[in-house]
């Protein structure tokens, strides 16, 4: 293998990583807006079929403070600590809201009871596509940059 091809491969890897850094957040945002709700519905149906639904009770609540100024002030958000039990083991769930806290909260989980969440956040807590998306987009960007550099004959 010639040193020219190795240099082009290294340069295209740098282009691929740079391209992935800029493109991945846009891809994840679009995926969350378009693809997320349909996946969330499927996950919710799957969870209900398995019976992985728990009811958590409010144990503790307090106001969230905004520490950005010179003094503490209430931000309008409330934080509730909920406790639930699965197979004799107790777990805690932290919930932040501006609409007021409920005494009981229904939580869902796929496999791990520690990763239980409310229905609208099930997709977010169960799957994290950041790293896989970064690697795929990085590879595609590298491949495109490598092909372009080979065809340019620089």
mmCIF file of C-alpha atoms in Angstrom:
data_model
loop_
_atom_site.group_PDB
_atom_site.id
_atom_site.type_symbol
_atom_site.label_atom_id
_atom_site.label_comp_id
_atom_site.label_asym_id
_atom_site.label_seq_id
_atom_site.Cartn_x
_atom_site.Cartn_y
_atom_site.Cartn_z
ATOM 1 C CA UNK A 1 0.000 0.000 0.000
ATOM 2 C CA UNK A 2 1.433 3.333 -0.962
ATOM 3 C CA UNK A 3 1.940 6.169 1.445
ATOM 4 C CA UNK A 4 -0.380 8.303 -0.688
ATOM 5 C CA UNK A 5 -3.375 6.045 -0.036
ATOM 6 C CA UNK A 6 -2.541 5.863 3.684
ATOM 7 C CA UNK A 7 -2.403 9.660 3.872
ATOM 8 C CA UNK A 8 -5.747 9.903 2.060
ATOM 9 C CA UNK A 9 -7.284 7.351 4.420
ATOM 10 C CA UNK A 10 -6.073 9.255 7.494
ATOM 11 C CA UNK A 11 -7.320 12.556 6.074
ATOM 12 C CA UNK A 12 -10.716 11.039 5.278
ATOM 13 C CA UNK A 13 -10.959 9.632 8.833
ATOM 14 C CA UNK A 14 -10.490 13.174 10.141
ATOM 15 C CA UNK A 15 -13.194 14.416 7.745
ATOM 16 C CA UNK A 16 -15.459 11.542 8.821
ATOM 17 C CA UNK A 17 -15.138 12.295 12.524
ATOM 18 C CA UNK A 18 -15.666 16.020 11.946
ATOM 19 C CA UNK A 19 -18.702 15.374 9.767
ATOM 20 C CA UNK A 20 -20.182 12.981 12.317
ATOM 21 C CA UNK A 21 -19.768 15.530 15.116
ATOM 22 C CA UNK A 22 -21.844 18.051 13.180
ATOM 23 C CA UNK A 23 -24.425 15.696 11.648
ATOM 24 C CA UNK A 24 -25.214 13.353 14.586
ATOM 25 C CA UNK A 25 -27.138 15.874 16.764
ATOM 26 C CA UNK A 26 -29.319 16.823 13.786
ATOM 27 C CA UNK A 27 -29.945 13.154 12.999
ATOM 28 C CA UNK A 28 -30.838 12.357 16.628
ATOM 29 C CA UNK A 29 -33.192 15.357 16.846
ATOM 30 C CA UNK A 30 -35.037 14.301 13.697
ATOM 31 C CA UNK A 31 -35.140 10.700 14.868
ATOM 32 C CA UNK A 32 -36.615 11.749 18.200
ATOM 33 C CA UNK A 33 -39.287 13.900 16.521
ATOM 34 C CA UNK A 34 -40.280 11.550 13.678
ATOM 35 C CA UNK A 35 -39.313 8.014 14.659
ATOM 36 C CA UNK A 36 -39.533 8.229 18.463
ATOM 37 C CA UNK A 37 -43.316 8.440 18.942
ATOM 38 C CA UNK A 38 -44.011 5.330 16.835
ATOM 39 C CA UNK A 39 -41.325 3.338 18.635
ATOM 40 C CA UNK A 40 -42.671 4.589 21.972
ATOM 41 C CA UNK A 41 -46.160 3.222 21.134
ATOM 42 C CA UNK A 42 -44.716 -0.172 20.222
ATOM 43 C CA UNK A 43 -42.605 -0.285 23.388
ATOM 44 C CA UNK A 44 -45.616 0.679 25.514
ATOM 45 C CA UNK A 45 -47.721 -2.128 23.999
ATOM 46 C CA UNK A 46 -44.873 -4.593 24.571
ATOM 47 C CA UNK A 47 -44.489 -3.496 28.198
ATOM 48 C CA UNK A 48 -48.218 -3.831 28.862
ATOM 49 C CA UNK A 49 -48.220 -7.340 27.340
ATOM 50 C CA UNK A 50 -45.383 -8.383 29.653
ATOM 51 C CA UNK A 51 -47.095 -6.789 32.657
ATOM 52 C CA UNK A 52 -44.124 -4.574 33.508
ATOM 53 C CA UNK A 53 -46.263 -1.795 34.930
ATOM 54 C CA UNK A 54 -45.799 -0.495 38.471
ATOM 55 C CA UNK A 55 -47.491 2.167 40.537
ATOM 56 C CA UNK A 56 -45.088 4.408 42.433
ATOM 57 C CA UNK A 57 -46.067 6.443 45.480
ATOM 58 C CA UNK A 58 -44.821 9.919 46.286
ATOM 59 C CA UNK A 59 -42.359 9.784 49.175
ATOM 60 C CA UNK A 60 -40.772 13.235 49.135
ATOM 61 C CA UNK A 61 -41.235 16.466 47.210
ATOM 62 C CA UNK A 62 -39.568 19.860 47.079
ATOM 63 C CA UNK A 63 -39.160 22.886 44.816
ATOM 64 C CA UNK A 64 -36.290 23.189 42.390
ATOM 65 C CA UNK A 65 -34.226 26.311 42.897
ATOM 66 C CA UNK A 66 -32.591 28.426 40.230
ATOM 67 C CA UNK A 67 -29.016 29.180 41.334
ATOM 68 C CA UNK A 68 -28.116 31.421 38.400
ATOM 69 C CA UNK A 69 -28.552 34.718 40.266
ATOM 70 C CA UNK A 70 -26.960 36.143 43.383
ATOM 71 C CA UNK A 71 -29.763 34.668 45.491
ATOM 72 C CA UNK A 72 -31.816 31.489 45.390
ATOM 73 C CA UNK A 73 -35.235 31.722 43.843
ATOM 74 C CA UNK A 74 -37.882 29.130 43.052
ATOM 75 C CA UNK A 75 -37.919 28.103 39.394
ATOM 76 C CA UNK A 76 -41.540 26.905 39.380
ATOM 77 C CA UNK A 77 -40.530 23.273 38.964
ATOM 78 C CA UNK A 78 -41.330 20.645 41.552
ATOM 79 C CA UNK A 79 -39.258 17.541 42.127
ATOM 80 C CA UNK A 80 -40.913 14.412 43.422
ATOM 81 C CA UNK A 81 -39.208 11.281 44.664
ATOM 82 C CA UNK A 82 -41.394 8.240 44.039
ATOM 83 C CA UNK A 83 -40.863 4.782 45.444
ATOM 84 C CA UNK A 84 -42.033 1.507 43.915
ATOM 85 C CA UNK A 85 -41.454 -2.164 44.563
ATOM 86 C CA UNK A 86 -40.740 -4.997 42.101
ATOM 87 C CA UNK A 87 -40.198 -8.585 43.289
ATOM 88 C CA UNK A 88 -39.673 -7.459 46.887
ATOM 89 C CA UNK A 89 -37.019 -4.904 45.963
ATOM 90 C CA UNK A 90 -37.601 -1.171 46.342
ATOM 91 C CA UNK A 91 -36.609 1.392 43.726
ATOM 92 C CA UNK A 92 -36.807 5.173 43.524
ATOM 93 C CA UNK A 93 -37.794 7.386 40.618
ATOM 94 C CA UNK A 94 -37.164 11.130 40.378
ATOM 95 C CA UNK A 95 -39.814 13.147 38.526
ATOM 96 C CA UNK A 96 -39.654 16.865 37.661
ATOM 97 C CA UNK A 97 -42.764 18.791 36.651
ATOM 98 C CA UNK A 98 -44.306 22.262 36.529
ATOM 99 C CA UNK A 99 -47.892 20.970 36.584
ATOM 100 C CA UNK A 100 -47.940 19.718 40.161
ATOM 101 C CA UNK A 101 -47.078 16.303 41.509
ATOM 102 C CA UNK A 102 -49.478 13.375 41.761
ATOM 103 C CA UNK A 103 -49.669 11.095 44.776
ATOM 104 C CA UNK A 104 -49.296 8.026 42.546
ATOM 105 C CA UNK A 105 -47.472 7.672 39.260
ATOM 106 C CA UNK A 106 -47.672 4.779 36.789
ATOM 107 C CA UNK A 107 -44.247 3.661 35.613
ATOM 108 C CA UNK A 108 -43.239 1.241 32.848
ATOM 109 C CA UNK A 109 -40.080 -0.772 32.210
ATOM 110 C CA UNK A 110 -38.953 -3.293 29.575
ATOM 111 C CA UNK A 111 -36.399 -5.488 31.333
ATOM 112 C CA UNK A 112 -34.733 -3.622 34.162
ATOM 113 C CA UNK A 113 -37.070 -2.252 36.882
ATOM 114 C CA UNK A 114 -34.399 0.306 37.761
ATOM 115 C CA UNK A 115 -34.963 1.953 34.356
ATOM 116 C CA UNK A 116 -38.684 2.472 34.873
ATOM 117 C CA UNK A 117 -40.142 5.679 33.466
ATOM 118 C CA UNK A 118 -43.417 7.363 32.605
ATOM 119 C CA UNK A 119 -45.077 6.372 29.311
ATOM 120 C CA UNK A 120 -43.947 9.341 27.227
ATOM 121 C CA UNK A 121 -40.286 8.873 28.245
ATOM 122 C CA UNK A 122 -40.114 5.116 27.694
ATOM 123 C CA UNK A 123 -38.291 5.472 24.363
ATOM 124 C CA UNK A 124 -35.765 7.903 25.834
ATOM 125 C CA UNK A 125 -34.818 5.822 28.876
ATOM 126 C CA UNK A 126 -34.707 2.434 27.168
ATOM 127 C CA UNK A 127 -32.709 3.285 24.051
ATOM 128 C CA UNK A 128 -29.811 5.632 23.634
ATOM 129 C CA UNK A 129 -28.950 5.951 19.920
ATOM 130 C CA UNK A 130 -26.117 8.488 20.308
ATOM 131 C CA UNK A 131 -23.085 6.262 20.028
ATOM 132 C CA UNK A 132 -24.428 3.924 17.368
ATOM 133 C CA UNK A 133 -25.623 6.869 15.273
ATOM 134 C CA UNK A 134 -22.260 8.604 15.678
ATOM 135 C CA UNK A 135 -20.391 5.508 14.517
ATOM 136 C CA UNK A 136 -22.661 4.916 11.518
ATOM 137 C CA UNK A 137 -22.583 8.551 10.401
ATOM 138 C CA UNK A 138 -18.828 8.696 11.033
ATOM 139 C CA UNK A 139 -18.267 5.620 8.868
ATOM 140 C CA UNK A 140 -20.473 6.967 6.063
ATOM 141 C CA UNK A 141 -18.709 10.360 6.202
ATOM 142 C CA UNK A 142 -15.310 8.651 6.176
ATOM 143 C CA UNK A 143 -16.286 6.500 3.203
ATOM 144 C CA UNK A 144 -17.572 9.478 1.200
ATOM 145 C CA UNK A 145 -14.467 11.544 2.014
ATOM 146 C CA UNK A 146 -12.174 8.642 1.108
ATOM 147 C CA UNK A 147 -13.876 8.078 -2.246
ATOM 148 C CA UNK A 148 -13.752 11.814 -3.011
ATOM 149 C CA UNK A 149 -10.045 12.033 -2.154
ATOM 150 C CA UNK A 150 -9.197 8.990 -4.267
ATOM 151 C CA UNK A 151 -11.099 10.402 -7.265
ATOM 152 C CA UNK A 152 -9.461 13.841 -6.957
ATOM 153 C CA UNK A 153 -5.966 12.433 -7.448
ATOM 154 C CA UNK A 154 -4.459 14.959 -5.052
#
